GROMACS .gro file of C-alpha atoms in nm:
model
  242
    1UNK     CA    1   6.548 -11.150 -15.499
    2UNK     CA    2   6.289 -10.914 -15.313
    3UNK     CA    3   5.941 -10.945 -15.350
    4UNK     CA    4   5.766 -10.624 -15.468
    5UNK     CA    5   5.652 -10.399 -15.167
    6UNK     CA    6   5.585 -10.091 -15.362
    7UNK     CA    7   5.463  -9.988 -15.701
    8UNK     CA    8   5.518  -9.657 -15.843
    9UNK     CA    9   5.304  -9.571 -16.183
   10UNK     CA   10   5.437  -9.281 -16.396
   11UNK     CA   11   5.240  -9.126 -16.646
   12UNK     CA   12   5.405  -8.841 -16.875
   13UNK     CA   13   5.156  -8.587 -17.013
   14UNK     CA   14   5.187  -8.316 -17.285
   15UNK     CA   15   4.855  -8.146 -17.361
   16UNK     CA   16   4.635  -8.455 -17.321
   17UNK     CA   17   4.325  -8.277 -17.178
   18UNK     CA   18   4.095  -8.510 -17.395
   19UNK     CA   19   4.251  -8.809 -17.283
   20UNK     CA   20   4.388  -8.801 -16.929
   21UNK     CA   21   4.080  -8.849 -16.736
   22UNK     CA   22   4.039  -9.177 -16.890
   23UNK     CA   23   4.374  -9.274 -16.842
   24UNK     CA   24   4.430  -9.192 -16.483
   25UNK     CA   25   4.087  -9.359 -16.418
   26UNK     CA   26   4.229  -9.676 -16.587
   27UNK     CA   27   4.539  -9.656 -16.383
   28UNK     CA   28   4.340  -9.605 -16.055
   29UNK     CA   29   4.098  -9.912 -16.115
   30UNK     CA   30   4.455 -10.096 -16.162
   31UNK     CA   31   4.570  -9.983 -15.835
   32UNK     CA   32   4.254 -10.076 -15.656
   33UNK     CA   33   4.244 -10.417 -15.810
   34UNK     CA   34   4.596 -10.485 -15.675
   35UNK     CA   35   4.481 -10.425 -15.313
   36UNK     CA   36   4.293 -10.729 -15.230
   37UNK     CA   37   4.558 -10.942 -15.434
   38UNK     CA   38   4.860 -10.788 -15.258
   39UNK     CA   39   4.753 -10.593 -14.959
   40UNK     CA   40   5.096 -10.532 -14.851
   41UNK     CA   41   5.200 -10.353 -15.171
   42UNK     CA   42   5.175  -9.973 -15.164
   43UNK     CA   43   5.096  -9.806 -15.493
   44UNK     CA   44   5.193  -9.453 -15.598
   45UNK     CA   45   5.086  -9.270 -15.902
   46UNK     CA   46   5.291  -8.969 -16.039
   47UNK     CA   47   5.166  -8.757 -16.325
   48UNK     CA   48   5.438  -8.557 -16.486
   49UNK     CA   49   5.284  -8.270 -16.668
   50UNK     CA   50   5.535  -8.148 -16.929
   51UNK     CA   51   5.480  -7.803 -17.094
   52UNK     CA   52   5.115  -7.834 -17.069
   53UNK     CA   53   4.916  -7.545 -17.201
   54UNK     CA   54   4.563  -7.688 -17.198
   55UNK     CA   55   4.339  -7.825 -16.932
   56UNK     CA   56   4.575  -8.134 -16.817
   57UNK     CA   57   4.701  -7.966 -16.510
   58UNK     CA   58   4.349  -7.933 -16.376
   59UNK     CA   59   4.259  -8.283 -16.457
   60UNK     CA   60   4.568  -8.431 -16.277
   61UNK     CA   61   4.511  -8.206 -15.966
   62UNK     CA   62   4.165  -8.319 -15.935
   63UNK     CA   63   4.255  -8.668 -15.929
   64UNK     CA   64   4.543  -8.583 -15.669
   65UNK     CA   65   4.291  -8.398 -15.450
   66UNK     CA   66   4.047  -8.695 -15.454
   67UNK     CA   67   4.315  -8.989 -15.376
   68UNK     CA   68   4.631  -8.927 -15.203
   69UNK     CA   69   4.820  -9.197 -15.426
   70UNK     CA   70   4.824  -8.939 -15.680
   71UNK     CA   71   5.128  -8.701 -15.709
   72UNK     CA   72   5.170  -8.427 -15.970
   73UNK     CA   73   5.515  -8.321 -16.099
   74UNK     CA   74   5.548  -8.020 -16.353
   75UNK     CA   75   5.867  -7.998 -16.600
   76UNK     CA   76   5.915  -7.832 -16.914
   77UNK     CA   77   6.119  -8.088 -17.143
   78UNK     CA   78   5.858  -8.145 -17.442
   79UNK     CA   79   6.012  -8.486 -17.405
   80UNK     CA   80   5.841  -8.797 -17.302
   81UNK     CA   81   6.180  -8.989 -17.249
   82UNK     CA   82   6.301  -8.701 -17.022
   83UNK     CA   83   5.954  -8.677 -16.856
   84UNK     CA   84   5.944  -9.052 -16.755
   85UNK     CA   85   6.298  -8.990 -16.635
   86UNK     CA   86   6.231  -8.720 -16.421
   87UNK     CA   87   5.899  -8.879 -16.256
   88UNK     CA   88   6.129  -9.204 -16.169
   89UNK     CA   89   6.410  -8.969 -16.031
   90UNK     CA   90   6.152  -8.798 -15.801
   91UNK     CA   91   6.017  -9.127 -15.694
   92UNK     CA   92   6.370  -9.291 -15.624
   93UNK     CA   93   6.489  -9.007 -15.429
   94UNK     CA   94   6.265  -9.099 -15.167
   95UNK     CA   95   6.291  -9.483 -15.169
   96UNK     CA   96   6.572  -9.666 -14.956
   97UNK     CA   97   6.517 -10.011 -15.099
   98UNK     CA   98   6.474 -10.010 -15.486
   99UNK     CA   99   6.493 -10.388 -15.496
  100UNK     CA  100   6.133 -10.385 -15.375
  101UNK     CA  101   6.017 -10.105 -15.572
  102UNK     CA  102   5.850 -10.168 -15.913
  103UNK     CA  103   5.813  -9.918 -16.195
  104UNK     CA  104   5.504  -9.928 -16.410
  105UNK     CA  105   5.485  -9.702 -16.706
  106UNK     CA  106   5.204  -9.591 -16.926
  107UNK     CA  107   5.109  -9.306 -17.128
  108UNK     CA  108   4.825  -9.045 -17.111
  109UNK     CA  109   4.630  -9.135 -17.398
  110UNK     CA  110   4.606  -9.486 -17.306
  111UNK     CA  111   4.372  -9.706 -17.067
  112UNK     CA  112   4.561  -9.994 -16.903
  113UNK     CA  113   4.336 -10.305 -16.808
  114UNK     CA  114   4.235 -10.362 -16.469
  115UNK     CA  115   4.485 -10.656 -16.397
  116UNK     CA  116   4.792 -10.439 -16.529
  117UNK     CA  117   4.965 -10.397 -16.195
  118UNK     CA  118   4.853 -10.752 -16.053
  119UNK     CA  119   5.026 -10.930 -16.341
  120UNK     CA  120   5.333 -10.716 -16.325
  121UNK     CA  121   5.361 -10.765 -15.952
  122UNK     CA  122   5.308 -11.148 -16.029
  123UNK     CA  123   5.588 -11.181 -16.280
  124UNK     CA  124   5.815 -10.980 -16.098
  125UNK     CA  125   5.776 -11.176 -15.761
  126UNK     CA  126   5.822 -11.493 -15.996
  127UNK     CA  127   6.189 -11.344 -16.084
  128UNK     CA  128   6.100 -11.111 -16.392
  129UNK     CA  129   6.299 -10.774 -16.387
  130UNK     CA  130   6.111 -10.610 -16.669
  131UNK     CA  131   5.750 -10.658 -16.830
  132UNK     CA  132   5.689 -10.567 -17.180
  133UNK     CA  133   5.303 -10.547 -17.220
  134UNK     CA  134   5.130 -10.529 -17.568
  135UNK     CA  135   4.916 -10.249 -17.679
  136UNK     CA  136   4.621 -10.239 -17.932
  137UNK     CA  137   4.514  -9.902 -18.099
  138UNK     CA  138   4.166  -9.779 -18.033
  139UNK     CA  139   3.947  -9.846 -18.332
  140UNK     CA  140   3.730  -9.555 -18.260
  141UNK     CA  141   3.753  -9.287 -18.520
  142UNK     CA  142   4.059  -9.478 -18.665
  143UNK     CA  143   4.112  -9.564 -19.044
  144UNK     CA  144   4.021  -9.910 -19.091
  145UNK     CA  145   4.287  -9.990 -19.346
  146UNK     CA  146   4.554  -9.841 -19.096
  147UNK     CA  147   4.423 -10.057 -18.809
  148UNK     CA  148   4.440 -10.349 -19.081
  149UNK     CA  149   4.808 -10.279 -19.123
  150UNK     CA  150   4.888 -10.247 -18.766
  151UNK     CA  151   4.749 -10.587 -18.679
  152UNK     CA  152   4.914 -10.743 -18.971
  153UNK     CA  153   5.259 -10.632 -18.859
  154UNK     CA  154   5.189 -10.648 -18.472
  155UNK     CA  155   5.002 -10.971 -18.382
  156UNK     CA  156   4.905 -10.957 -18.032
  157UNK     CA  157   5.063 -11.260 -17.866
  158UNK     CA  158   5.260 -11.395 -17.573
  159UNK     CA  159   5.614 -11.342 -17.594
  160UNK     CA  160   5.587 -11.075 -17.879
  161UNK     CA  161   5.878 -10.890 -18.008
  162UNK     CA  162   5.792 -10.507 -17.915
  163UNK     CA  163   5.849 -10.248 -17.676
  164UNK     CA  164   5.577  -9.998 -17.588
  165UNK     CA  165   5.614  -9.723 -17.325
  166UNK     CA  166   5.226  -9.742 -17.278
  167UNK     CA  167   5.276 -10.078 -17.108
  168UNK     CA  168   5.624 -10.115 -16.947
  169UNK     CA  169   5.718 -10.219 -16.603
  170UNK     CA  170   6.054 -10.276 -16.433
  171UNK     CA  171   6.224 -10.334 -16.089
  172UNK     CA  172   6.379 -10.012 -15.975
  173UNK     CA  173   6.729 -10.173 -15.902
  174UNK     CA  174   6.737 -10.306 -16.266
  175UNK     CA  175   6.649  -9.967 -16.377
  176UNK     CA  176   6.928  -9.814 -16.200
  177UNK     CA  177   7.198 -10.046 -16.298
  178UNK     CA  178   7.109 -10.010 -16.649
  179UNK     CA  179   7.137  -9.659 -16.643
  180UNK     CA  180   6.758  -9.550 -16.645
  181UNK     CA  181   6.578  -9.423 -16.959
  182UNK     CA  182   6.814  -9.272 -17.211
  183UNK     CA  183   6.819  -8.901 -17.245
  184UNK     CA  184   6.653  -8.872 -17.573
  185UNK     CA  185   6.325  -8.733 -17.724
  186UNK     CA  186   6.185  -9.073 -17.853
  187UNK     CA  187   6.235  -9.467 -17.833
  188UNK     CA  188   6.351  -9.413 -17.475
  189UNK     CA  189   6.173  -9.735 -17.370
  190UNK     CA  190   6.342  -9.921 -17.663
  191UNK     CA  191   6.692  -9.781 -17.548
  192UNK     CA  192   6.626  -9.902 -17.178
  193UNK     CA  193   6.520 -10.243 -17.278
  194UNK     CA  194   6.830 -10.299 -17.478
  195UNK     CA  195   7.032 -10.183 -17.184
  196UNK     CA  196   6.858 -10.415 -16.947
  197UNK     CA  197   6.902 -10.707 -17.185
  198UNK     CA  198   7.285 -10.629 -17.231
  199UNK     CA  199   7.315 -10.629 -16.849
  200UNK     CA  200   7.167 -10.984 -16.827
  201UNK     CA  201   6.796 -10.888 -16.670
  202UNK     CA  202   6.511 -11.114 -16.733
  203UNK     CA  203   6.281 -10.935 -16.978
  204UNK     CA  204   5.944 -11.080 -17.032
  205UNK     CA  205   5.691 -10.980 -17.316
  206UNK     CA  206   5.327 -11.076 -17.241
  207UNK     CA  207   4.995 -11.020 -17.401
  208UNK     CA  208   4.803 -11.047 -17.045
  209UNK     CA  209   4.815 -10.698 -17.013
  210UNK     CA  210   4.689 -10.533 -17.317
  211UNK     CA  211   4.686 -10.171 -17.324
  212UNK     CA  212   4.413  -9.975 -17.541
  213UNK     CA  213   4.588  -9.664 -17.682
  214UNK     CA  214   4.489  -9.384 -17.903
  215UNK     CA  215   4.481  -9.435 -18.272
  216UNK     CA  216   4.530  -9.070 -18.342
  217UNK     CA  217   4.766  -8.978 -18.635
  218UNK     CA  218   4.874  -8.631 -18.482
  219UNK     CA  219   5.179  -8.725 -18.303
  220UNK     CA  220   5.314  -8.576 -17.980
  221UNK     CA  221   5.659  -8.736 -18.017
  222UNK     CA  222   5.821  -8.689 -18.340
  223UNK     CA  223   5.913  -9.056 -18.383
  224UNK     CA  224   5.634  -9.201 -18.169
  225UNK     CA  225   5.322  -9.399 -18.194
  226UNK     CA  226   5.107  -9.165 -18.372
  227UNK     CA  227   5.388  -9.082 -18.631
  228UNK     CA  228   5.427  -9.463 -18.690
  229UNK     CA  229   5.055  -9.494 -18.729
  230UNK     CA  230   5.073  -9.207 -18.975
  231UNK     CA  231   5.343  -9.359 -19.171
  232UNK     CA  232   5.143  -9.674 -19.215
  233UNK     CA  233   4.878  -9.481 -19.367
  234UNK     CA  234   5.111  -9.340 -19.620
  235UNK     CA  235   5.267  -9.640 -19.733
  236UNK     CA  236   5.114  -9.786 -20.061
  237UNK     CA  237   4.887 -10.105 -20.009
  238UNK     CA  238   5.068 -10.427 -20.009
  239UNK     CA  239   4.853 -10.725 -20.113
  240UNK     CA  240   5.057 -10.979 -19.921
  241UNK     CA  241   4.972 -10.802 -19.612
  242UNK     CA  242   4.613 -10.954 -19.628
   0.00000   0.00000   0.00000
């Protein structure tokens, strides 16, 4: 199996002016931290602006102007799954050796930890084909009861059972053989992981690269993270949870 020689980070964006700068700053910090650990590994970050009508484009362009690792792609899907797929397709079009390319995915309302890319490359070089990171909702401004219910159902632990688009990495060759992200409006990350497992690829879930993600309840995707948190808040309290 080829060692990783290039990392591409894909960040889909739909009207994330408020969160985007901190999200891209986190990705930049993770890319900087990878350099001394893996000096031979190049990093490219593609920001996919999907139907943005706020100031997200200006934020993304400022990062691209200041750092050549950033690249901006504009699409009109209103779909996080299609945006992820478009970003990856744009990257793969210029890569002759997908076996050495690692595709890291996060969200525009999330902050990755500084070791986020280091750990993924480490696992990939050890033979892993896909890495499922964990996430934790940002408690700032979040209803404490919803946060409690989240933690009761999603213990942050190694070898967890969850799939989050905010912290997901995959070897490009495995991605292509599995058919890529499904063309659907939500849960595209789960769909891809199911296909990877059916094809026999090695999938590793880990809590060693936990991502902080927005705890907002107004959802960008119809069945995405925010919608799930809202559903948790609407459920009646269950004594057994505590």
